[in-house]
């Protein structure tokens, strides 16, 4: 275990950011001087949970964020500060609704089954003007802007700085590109254990926003920030291994349509769990009102949304919810940029383990272009049309909510219902424009 006081002395760190993520994905932190970090490492930093997006009241006792010292990262853009992920505790007990605790519990459950879930994420983001109302590069106007080398080079200073930091941190970044929407980018780093990926995903979002601000820009992971353009996805690549990390439990030939794409029986069952719980998962993988403007979008300027609206799986075909690009792994294309880094991984593991326990069948594999021929698929389940539908599907899926944890699930659904109520009570410009004279 890393001694944070010794880390501070060795690396000239003056402050630590003790950070946790709330139910809505908000990153919360206290800035702690290095002189006080030993006490904080032992006892945690105090927070009022009600002041963040957690299902608590002002009457609750202090919630302590106890740093996980092995996650410490010295901020590459401000080396005198170090960030450390924390686990939330209240009166000596782990807070069951805290997202990192939910994921840690499911990682432990997988380990008890002799399994180690490894994942990678493709976190897409837009670079906007500081006001957030338009893309920051006025020359980025191509109808097919994906992989545009001129556009990516115009933002070289931002992208290369972030990539350099990931190289220094040892994350193994391997490619960066301009994505399918004007002003949109994607940066990829190596896959790892689900908790490691979640911590890095959380820090990545913080780092991208910070570096963008440093350059006078605003970065957003909002699912659909610009009408008519492709939205921000957060595709997750999933494989499951033996506990020593040497044997891919997904790789093999289960026979039939699953074996044809290089998945073992376990891989097929894990995938079956994802398929069975997809509509309930959507409340977590697509957690905002805006999420459903990406999932159920009309054709974009580039000609494709790159987002699913139906619960289907396939081989190496990007028009379905799940793609199996090669043996031993699959890509879940459902999640978007608003997904909570910890709850995203927890939802994948919860659904997958459920599939393993029940030996779930993923159903028929469709090898068609869903954008052009999706209307021919009559029996596939449709994804939720809006956040309320997703919340209701989440609540109705008792197997999934139980796997995620009953206390967490109740808190999450309650908070999300409040968010929906807030949204529908808001009077929009659209209402005034279209119904004022009716």
PDB file of C-alpha atoms in Angstrom, residues 219-376:
ATOM      1  CA  UNK A 219     -14.677  19.890 -23.299  1.00  0.00           C
ATOM      2  CA  UNK A 220     -17.951  18.030 -22.936  1.00  0.00           C
ATOM      3  CA  UNK A 221     -18.877  14.344 -22.766  1.00  0.00           C
ATOM      4  CA  UNK A 222     -22.579  15.223 -23.038  1.00  0.00           C
ATOM      5  CA  UNK A 223     -24.314  12.533 -25.141  1.00  0.00           C
ATOM      6  CA  UNK A 224     -25.790  14.916 -27.731  1.00  0.00           C
ATOM      7  CA  UNK A 225     -24.422  18.452 -27.368  1.00  0.00           C
ATOM      8  CA  UNK A 226     -24.963  19.542 -30.990  1.00  0.00           C
ATOM      9  CA  UNK A 227     -28.238  18.928 -32.820  1.00  0.00           C
ATOM     10  CA  UNK A 228     -27.772  17.128 -36.127  1.00  0.00           C
ATOM     11  CA  UNK A 229     -24.332  15.747 -35.295  1.00  0.00           C
ATOM     12  CA  UNK A 230     -23.273  12.331 -34.019  1.00  0.00           C
ATOM     13  CA  UNK A 231     -23.397  12.082 -30.221  1.00  0.00           C
ATOM     14  CA  UNK A 232     -20.752  11.133 -27.676  1.00  0.00           C
ATOM     15  CA  UNK A 233     -20.666   7.393 -27.158  1.00  0.00           C
ATOM     16  CA  UNK A 234     -18.614   5.528 -24.598  1.00  0.00           C
ATOM     17  CA  UNK A 235     -18.297   2.072 -26.135  1.00  0.00           C
ATOM     18  CA  UNK A 236     -17.049  -0.581 -23.716  1.00  0.00           C
ATOM     19  CA  UNK A 237     -14.899  -3.535 -24.769  1.00  0.00           C
ATOM     20  CA  UNK A 238     -15.349  -6.509 -22.477  1.00  0.00           C
ATOM     21  CA  UNK A 239     -13.512  -9.757 -21.835  1.00  0.00           C
ATOM     22  CA  UNK A 240     -13.409 -12.059 -18.815  1.00  0.00           C
ATOM     23  CA  UNK A 241     -10.295 -13.868 -17.632  1.00  0.00           C
ATOM     24  CA  UNK A 242      -9.127 -16.345 -15.040  1.00  0.00           C
ATOM     25  CA  UNK A 243      -8.186 -14.729 -11.733  1.00  0.00           C
ATOM     26  CA  UNK A 244      -4.483 -14.851 -12.645  1.00  0.00           C
ATOM     27  CA  UNK A 245      -5.275 -12.877 -15.803  1.00  0.00           C
ATOM     28  CA  UNK A 246      -3.657 -15.447 -18.103  1.00  0.00           C
ATOM     29  CA  UNK A 247      -6.612 -17.342 -19.593  1.00  0.00           C
ATOM     30  CA  UNK A 248      -9.354 -15.610 -21.544  1.00  0.00           C
ATOM     31  CA  UNK A 249     -12.562 -17.323 -20.410  1.00  0.00           C
ATOM     32  CA  UNK A 250     -14.461 -15.759 -23.316  1.00  0.00           C
ATOM     33  CA  UNK A 251     -12.238 -17.242 -26.029  1.00  0.00           C
ATOM     34  CA  UNK A 252     -13.362 -20.517 -27.552  1.00  0.00           C
ATOM     35  CA  UNK A 253     -15.971 -22.229 -29.658  1.00  0.00           C
ATOM     36  CA  UNK A 254     -19.313 -22.681 -27.949  1.00  0.00           C
ATOM     37  CA  UNK A 255     -20.813 -23.950 -31.156  1.00  0.00           C
ATOM     38  CA  UNK A 256     -23.595 -22.361 -33.158  1.00  0.00           C
ATOM     39  CA  UNK A 257     -23.801 -18.627 -33.779  1.00  0.00           C
ATOM     40  CA  UNK A 258     -21.835 -17.830 -30.603  1.00  0.00           C
ATOM     41  CA  UNK A 259     -18.941 -20.123 -31.452  1.00  0.00           C
ATOM     42  CA  UNK A 260     -18.779 -18.854 -35.022  1.00  0.00           C
ATOM     43  CA  UNK A 261     -17.557 -15.487 -33.767  1.00  0.00           C
ATOM     44  CA  UNK A 262     -15.001 -16.973 -31.365  1.00  0.00           C
ATOM     45  CA  UNK A 263     -16.856 -16.920 -28.050  1.00  0.00           C
ATOM     46  CA  UNK A 264     -16.844 -19.703 -25.463  1.00  0.00           C
ATOM     47  CA  UNK A 265     -19.979 -20.924 -23.716  1.00  0.00           C
ATOM     48  CA  UNK A 266     -19.126 -18.604 -20.800  1.00  0.00           C
ATOM     49  CA  UNK A 267     -18.684 -15.721 -23.213  1.00  0.00           C
ATOM     50  CA  UNK A 268     -22.058 -16.474 -24.750  1.00  0.00           C
ATOM     51  CA  UNK A 269     -23.749 -16.637 -21.338  1.00  0.00           C
ATOM     52  CA  UNK A 270     -22.158 -13.351 -20.207  1.00  0.00           C
ATOM     53  CA  UNK A 271     -23.352 -11.782 -23.455  1.00  0.00           C
ATOM     54  CA  UNK A 272     -26.764 -13.343 -22.818  1.00  0.00           C
ATOM     55  CA  UNK A 273     -26.922 -11.502 -19.501  1.00  0.00           C
ATOM     56  CA  UNK A 274     -26.140  -8.198 -21.235  1.00  0.00           C
ATOM     57  CA  UNK A 275     -28.898  -8.834 -23.761  1.00  0.00           C
ATOM     58  CA  UNK A 276     -31.432  -9.878 -21.114  1.00  0.00           C
ATOM     59  CA  UNK A 277     -30.858  -6.807 -18.949  1.00  0.00           C
ATOM     60  CA  UNK A 278     -30.151  -4.193 -21.651  1.00  0.00           C
ATOM     61  CA  UNK A 279     -33.322  -2.142 -21.195  1.00  0.00           C
ATOM     62  CA  UNK A 280     -32.807  -1.981 -17.429  1.00  0.00           C
ATOM     63  CA  UNK A 281     -29.109  -1.215 -17.889  1.00  0.00           C
ATOM     64  CA  UNK A 282     -29.966   1.775 -20.073  1.00  0.00           C
ATOM     65  CA  UNK A 283     -30.862   3.845 -17.002  1.00  0.00           C
ATOM     66  CA  UNK A 284     -27.188   3.522 -16.040  1.00  0.00           C
ATOM     67  CA  UNK A 285     -25.409   3.374 -19.398  1.00  0.00           C
ATOM     68  CA  UNK A 286     -27.551   6.234 -20.737  1.00  0.00           C
ATOM     69  CA  UNK A 287     -28.384   8.168 -17.579  1.00  0.00           C
ATOM     70  CA  UNK A 288     -29.640  11.585 -18.679  1.00  0.00           C
ATOM     71  CA  UNK A 289     -32.581  13.132 -20.504  1.00  0.00           C
ATOM     72  CA  UNK A 290     -30.155  14.092 -23.267  1.00  0.00           C
ATOM     73  CA  UNK A 291     -28.942  10.470 -23.633  1.00  0.00           C
ATOM     74  CA  UNK A 292     -32.047   9.524 -25.581  1.00  0.00           C
ATOM     75  CA  UNK A 293     -31.400  12.178 -28.203  1.00  0.00           C
ATOM     76  CA  UNK A 294     -28.362  10.073 -29.125  1.00  0.00           C
ATOM     77  CA  UNK A 295     -30.000   6.635 -28.900  1.00  0.00           C
ATOM     78  CA  UNK A 296     -33.105   7.535 -30.872  1.00  0.00           C
ATOM     79  CA  UNK A 297     -31.688  10.190 -33.148  1.00  0.00           C
ATOM     80  CA  UNK A 298     -32.626  10.859 -36.753  1.00  0.00           C
ATOM     81  CA  UNK A 299     -29.886  10.511 -39.363  1.00  0.00           C
ATOM     82  CA  UNK A 300     -26.986  12.848 -38.657  1.00  0.00           C
ATOM     83  CA  UNK A 301     -25.005  15.091 -40.990  1.00  0.00           C
ATOM     84  CA  UNK A 302     -22.449  12.299 -41.527  1.00  0.00           C
ATOM     85  CA  UNK A 303     -25.179   9.820 -42.464  1.00  0.00           C
ATOM     86  CA  UNK A 304     -25.214   7.584 -39.358  1.00  0.00           C
ATOM     87  CA  UNK A 305     -25.847   7.944 -35.629  1.00  0.00           C
ATOM     88  CA  UNK A 306     -23.417   5.133 -34.681  1.00  0.00           C
ATOM     89  CA  UNK A 307     -25.814   4.413 -31.805  1.00  0.00           C
ATOM     90  CA  UNK A 308     -28.237   1.504 -31.345  1.00  0.00           C
ATOM     91  CA  UNK A 309     -31.980   1.646 -30.694  1.00  0.00           C
ATOM     92  CA  UNK A 310     -32.627  -2.112 -30.575  1.00  0.00           C
ATOM     93  CA  UNK A 311     -31.305  -4.949 -28.398  1.00  0.00           C
ATOM     94  CA  UNK A 312     -29.413  -6.963 -31.017  1.00  0.00           C
ATOM     95  CA  UNK A 313     -25.949  -8.474 -31.372  1.00  0.00           C
ATOM     96  CA  UNK A 314     -23.743  -9.312 -34.323  1.00  0.00           C
ATOM     97  CA  UNK A 315     -20.222 -10.113 -35.498  1.00  0.00           C
ATOM     98  CA  UNK A 316     -17.962  -7.326 -36.739  1.00  0.00           C
ATOM     99  CA  UNK A 317     -20.760  -4.875 -37.562  1.00  0.00           C
ATOM    100  CA  UNK A 318     -21.132  -1.460 -35.928  1.00  0.00           C
ATOM    101  CA  UNK A 319     -24.884  -1.052 -36.461  1.00  0.00           C
ATOM    102  CA  UNK A 320     -25.933  -3.258 -33.506  1.00  0.00           C
ATOM    103  CA  UNK A 321     -25.969  -2.811 -29.727  1.00  0.00           C
ATOM    104  CA  UNK A 322     -23.275  -5.461 -29.277  1.00  0.00           C
ATOM    105  CA  UNK A 323     -20.482  -6.158 -31.756  1.00  0.00           C
ATOM    106  CA  UNK A 324     -18.116  -9.140 -31.561  1.00  0.00           C
ATOM    107  CA  UNK A 325     -15.098  -7.804 -33.491  1.00  0.00           C
ATOM    108  CA  UNK A 326     -12.936 -10.857 -32.854  1.00  0.00           C
ATOM    109  CA  UNK A 327     -12.536 -13.965 -30.680  1.00  0.00           C
ATOM    110  CA  UNK A 328     -12.686 -13.648 -26.912  1.00  0.00           C
ATOM    111  CA  UNK A 329     -14.242 -10.216 -26.470  1.00  0.00           C
ATOM    112  CA  UNK A 330     -17.189  -8.057 -27.426  1.00  0.00           C
ATOM    113  CA  UNK A 331     -18.035  -4.370 -27.670  1.00  0.00           C
ATOM    114  CA  UNK A 332     -21.090  -2.878 -25.956  1.00  0.00           C
ATOM    115  CA  UNK A 333     -22.089   0.163 -28.021  1.00  0.00           C
ATOM    116  CA  UNK A 334     -24.973   1.236 -25.788  1.00  0.00           C
ATOM    117  CA  UNK A 335     -23.226   3.540 -23.246  1.00  0.00           C
ATOM    118  CA  UNK A 336     -22.772   7.261 -23.810  1.00  0.00           C
ATOM    119  CA  UNK A 337     -20.501   9.980 -22.508  1.00  0.00           C
ATOM    120  CA  UNK A 338     -22.717  10.740 -19.489  1.00  0.00           C
ATOM    121  CA  UNK A 339     -22.287   7.244 -18.055  1.00  0.00           C
ATOM    122  CA  UNK A 340     -20.872   7.193 -14.525  1.00  0.00           C
ATOM    123  CA  UNK A 341     -17.434   5.517 -14.918  1.00  0.00           C
ATOM    124  CA  UNK A 342     -18.014   3.232 -11.914  1.00  0.00           C
ATOM    125  CA  UNK A 343     -21.669   2.404 -12.486  1.00  0.00           C
ATOM    126  CA  UNK A 344     -20.984   1.629 -16.153  1.00  0.00           C
ATOM    127  CA  UNK A 345     -18.516  -1.084 -15.180  1.00  0.00           C
ATOM    128  CA  UNK A 346     -20.738  -2.301 -12.345  1.00  0.00           C
ATOM    129  CA  UNK A 347     -23.732  -2.645 -14.682  1.00  0.00           C
ATOM    130  CA  UNK A 348     -21.699  -4.680 -17.176  1.00  0.00           C
ATOM    131  CA  UNK A 349     -20.487  -7.060 -14.473  1.00  0.00           C
ATOM    132  CA  UNK A 350     -23.893  -7.359 -12.783  1.00  0.00           C
ATOM    133  CA  UNK A 351     -25.659  -8.203 -16.052  1.00  0.00           C
ATOM    134  CA  UNK A 352     -22.897 -10.528 -17.201  1.00  0.00           C
ATOM    135  CA  UNK A 353     -22.660 -12.489 -13.958  1.00  0.00           C
ATOM    136  CA  UNK A 354     -26.437 -12.841 -13.992  1.00  0.00           C
ATOM    137  CA  UNK A 355     -26.110 -14.368 -17.455  1.00  0.00           C
ATOM    138  CA  UNK A 356     -23.442 -16.786 -16.272  1.00  0.00           C
ATOM    139  CA  UNK A 357     -25.538 -17.903 -13.308  1.00  0.00           C
ATOM    140  CA  UNK A 358     -28.637 -18.506 -15.428  1.00  0.00           C
ATOM    141  CA  UNK A 359     -26.740 -19.739 -18.511  1.00  0.00           C
ATOM    142  CA  UNK A 360     -28.506 -17.059 -20.528  1.00  0.00           C
ATOM    143  CA  UNK A 361     -28.768 -17.443 -24.281  1.00  0.00           C
ATOM    144  CA  UNK A 362     -27.948 -14.208 -26.161  1.00  0.00           C
ATOM    145  CA  UNK A 363     -30.505 -15.065 -28.808  1.00  0.00           C
ATOM    146  CA  UNK A 364     -30.234 -14.847 -32.564  1.00  0.00           C
ATOM    147  CA  UNK A 365     -27.246 -13.151 -34.132  1.00  0.00           C
ATOM    148  CA  UNK A 366     -28.211 -10.645 -36.814  1.00  0.00           C
ATOM    149  CA  UNK A 367     -25.627  -9.967 -39.510  1.00  0.00           C
ATOM    150  CA  UNK A 368     -27.542  -7.210 -41.273  1.00  0.00           C
ATOM    151  CA  UNK A 369     -27.153  -3.449 -41.518  1.00  0.00           C
ATOM    152  CA  UNK A 370     -29.561  -2.386 -38.766  1.00  0.00           C
ATOM    153  CA  UNK A 371     -29.676   1.177 -40.076  1.00  0.00           C
ATOM    154  CA  UNK A 372     -30.902   0.031 -43.482  1.00  0.00           C
ATOM    155  CA  UNK A 373     -32.675  -3.236 -42.636  1.00  0.00           C
ATOM    156  CA  UNK A 374     -33.573  -2.899 -38.968  1.00  0.00           C
ATOM    157  CA  UNK A 375     -37.245  -2.642 -39.833  1.00  0.00           C
ATOM    158  CA  UNK A 376     -37.145  -6.286 -40.946  1.00  0.00           C
TER     159      UNK A 376
END
